[in-house]
XYZ file of C-alpha atoms in Angstrom:
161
model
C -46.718 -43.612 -15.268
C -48.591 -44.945 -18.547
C -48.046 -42.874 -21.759
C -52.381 -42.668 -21.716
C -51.824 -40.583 -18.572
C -49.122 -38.209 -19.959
C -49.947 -34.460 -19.843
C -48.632 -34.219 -23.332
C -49.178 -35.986 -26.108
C -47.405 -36.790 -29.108
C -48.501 -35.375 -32.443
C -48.877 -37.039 -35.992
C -47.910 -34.217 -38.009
C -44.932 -31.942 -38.014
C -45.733 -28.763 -35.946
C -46.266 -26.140 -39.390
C -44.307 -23.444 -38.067
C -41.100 -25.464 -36.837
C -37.724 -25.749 -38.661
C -35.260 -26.798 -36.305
C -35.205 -30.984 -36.555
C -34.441 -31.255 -32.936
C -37.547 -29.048 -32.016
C -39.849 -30.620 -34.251
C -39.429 -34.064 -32.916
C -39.223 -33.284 -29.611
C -42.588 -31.208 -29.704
C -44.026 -34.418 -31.985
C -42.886 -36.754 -28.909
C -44.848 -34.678 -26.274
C -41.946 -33.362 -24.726
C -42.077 -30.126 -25.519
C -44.308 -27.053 -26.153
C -43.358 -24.378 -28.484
C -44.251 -20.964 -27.152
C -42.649 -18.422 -29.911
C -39.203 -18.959 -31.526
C -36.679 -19.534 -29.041
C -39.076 -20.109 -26.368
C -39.768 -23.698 -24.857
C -42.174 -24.881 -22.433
C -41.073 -28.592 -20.805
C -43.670 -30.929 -20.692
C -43.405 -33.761 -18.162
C -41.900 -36.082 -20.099
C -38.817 -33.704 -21.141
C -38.673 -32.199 -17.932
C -37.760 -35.535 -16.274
C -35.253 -36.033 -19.245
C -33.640 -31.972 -18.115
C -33.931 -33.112 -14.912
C -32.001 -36.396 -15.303
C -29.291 -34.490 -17.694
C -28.502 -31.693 -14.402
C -28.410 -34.418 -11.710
C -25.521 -36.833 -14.339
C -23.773 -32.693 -14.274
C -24.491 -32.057 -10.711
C -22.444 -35.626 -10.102
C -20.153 -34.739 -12.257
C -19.169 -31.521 -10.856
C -19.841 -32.707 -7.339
C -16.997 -35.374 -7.900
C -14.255 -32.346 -8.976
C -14.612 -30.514 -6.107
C -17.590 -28.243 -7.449
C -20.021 -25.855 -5.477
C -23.225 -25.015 -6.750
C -24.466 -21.399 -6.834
C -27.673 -19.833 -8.307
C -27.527 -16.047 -9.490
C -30.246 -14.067 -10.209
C -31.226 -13.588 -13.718
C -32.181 -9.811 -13.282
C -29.103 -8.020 -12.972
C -28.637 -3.810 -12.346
C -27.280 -1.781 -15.247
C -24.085 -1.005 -12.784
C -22.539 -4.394 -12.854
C -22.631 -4.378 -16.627
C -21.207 -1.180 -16.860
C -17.770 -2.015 -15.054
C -17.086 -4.533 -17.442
C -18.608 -2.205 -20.478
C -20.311 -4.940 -22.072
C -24.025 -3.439 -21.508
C -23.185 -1.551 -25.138
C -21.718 -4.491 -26.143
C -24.670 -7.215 -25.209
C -27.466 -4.587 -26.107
C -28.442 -6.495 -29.461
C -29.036 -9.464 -27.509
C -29.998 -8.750 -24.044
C -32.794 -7.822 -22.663
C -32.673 -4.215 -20.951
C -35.399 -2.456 -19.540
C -36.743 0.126 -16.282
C -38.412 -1.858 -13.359
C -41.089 0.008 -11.733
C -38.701 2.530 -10.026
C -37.078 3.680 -12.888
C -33.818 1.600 -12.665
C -32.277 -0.072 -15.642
C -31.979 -3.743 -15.209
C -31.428 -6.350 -17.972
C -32.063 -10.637 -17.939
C -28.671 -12.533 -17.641
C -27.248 -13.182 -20.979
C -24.687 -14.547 -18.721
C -23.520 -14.449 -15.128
C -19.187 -13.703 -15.604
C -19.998 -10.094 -14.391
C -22.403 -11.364 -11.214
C -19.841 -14.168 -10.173
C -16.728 -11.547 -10.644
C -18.744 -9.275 -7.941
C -19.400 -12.266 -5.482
C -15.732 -13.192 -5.781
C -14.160 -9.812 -5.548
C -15.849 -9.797 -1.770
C -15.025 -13.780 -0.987
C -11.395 -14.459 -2.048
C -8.793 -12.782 -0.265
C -5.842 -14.801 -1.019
C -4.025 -17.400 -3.409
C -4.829 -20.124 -0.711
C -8.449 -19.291 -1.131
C -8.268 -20.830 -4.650
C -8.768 -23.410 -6.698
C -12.631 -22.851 -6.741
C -14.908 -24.705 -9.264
C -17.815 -22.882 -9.053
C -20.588 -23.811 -11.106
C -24.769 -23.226 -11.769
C -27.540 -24.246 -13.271
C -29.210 -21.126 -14.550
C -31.733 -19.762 -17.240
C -30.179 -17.512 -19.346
C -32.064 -14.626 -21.500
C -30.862 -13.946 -25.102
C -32.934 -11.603 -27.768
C -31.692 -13.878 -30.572
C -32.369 -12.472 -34.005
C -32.810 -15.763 -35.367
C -33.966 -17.794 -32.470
C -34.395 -21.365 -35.235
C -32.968 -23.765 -34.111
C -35.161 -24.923 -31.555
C -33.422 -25.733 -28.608
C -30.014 -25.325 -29.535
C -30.115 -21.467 -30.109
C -33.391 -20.060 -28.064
C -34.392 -17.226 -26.518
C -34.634 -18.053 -23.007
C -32.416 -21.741 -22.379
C -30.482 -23.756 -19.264
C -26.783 -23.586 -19.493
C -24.230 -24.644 -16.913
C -21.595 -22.612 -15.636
C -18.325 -23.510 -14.469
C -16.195 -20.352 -13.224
């Protein structure tokens, strides 16, 4: 595809409101957009990079053995409470009532999803090794969301359990 037909374009000036290094130049080189702090939307040009980063892990994790999972990012208050981190992750994670009144919260991580899963599919030593991984979004009220993509708000992370 020519760079005149790129949804996204690149920018002469520094975006005024950016401070991370690694966000500014990426939003300068059309491969980003900045929504709020800690909040990226991929362009085309740096979602084909994302995309080319998770199939070099895929491979990767493919070659050891791995099988890939996805988890859902809304998660019931219950599964947090058996591990007693929902007190604990409350500065950072995102809790709130769905429309029925039940208390959910966005994945800050997925240990207490993939413990649940594995308590019902392991039922011996010979059921193990595993290397389970995933590609996921994970959701994180960070109080200083800065540093572009390094340290956002919402952000892909691989798991390897």
């Amino acid at each position: 595809m020519r760079q005149s037909k790129l949804f996204g374009k690149t920018l002469r000036e520094d975006p005024k409101d950016e401070v991370s290094a690694n966000a500014r130049l990426l939003e300068r080189g059309g491969f980003v957009y900045k929504t709020m702090a800690g909040a990226y939307d991929y362009l085309p040009l740096g979602y084909r990079v994302l995309e080319k980063i998770n199939a070099v892990i895929r491979e990767e994790m493919d070659a050891i053995g791995g099988q890939e999972l996805l988890l859902t990012a809304i998660q019931p208050k219950e599964r947090w409470m058996k591990s007693g981190r929902w007190e604990k992750l409350g500065e950072i994670m995102y809790q709130f009532k769905d429309h029925s009144g039940r208390e959910v919260g966005l994945a800050a991580t997925h240990e207490e999803a993939l413990a649940e899963i594995a308590a019902h599919s392991i039922f011996s030593h010979k059921d193990l090794p595993l290397f389970i991984y995933q590609i996921q979004t994970k959701f994180r009220d960070e109080p200083r969301a800065k540093s572009g993509l390094i340290r956002g708000r919402e952000f892909l992370m691989k798991d390897l359990y």
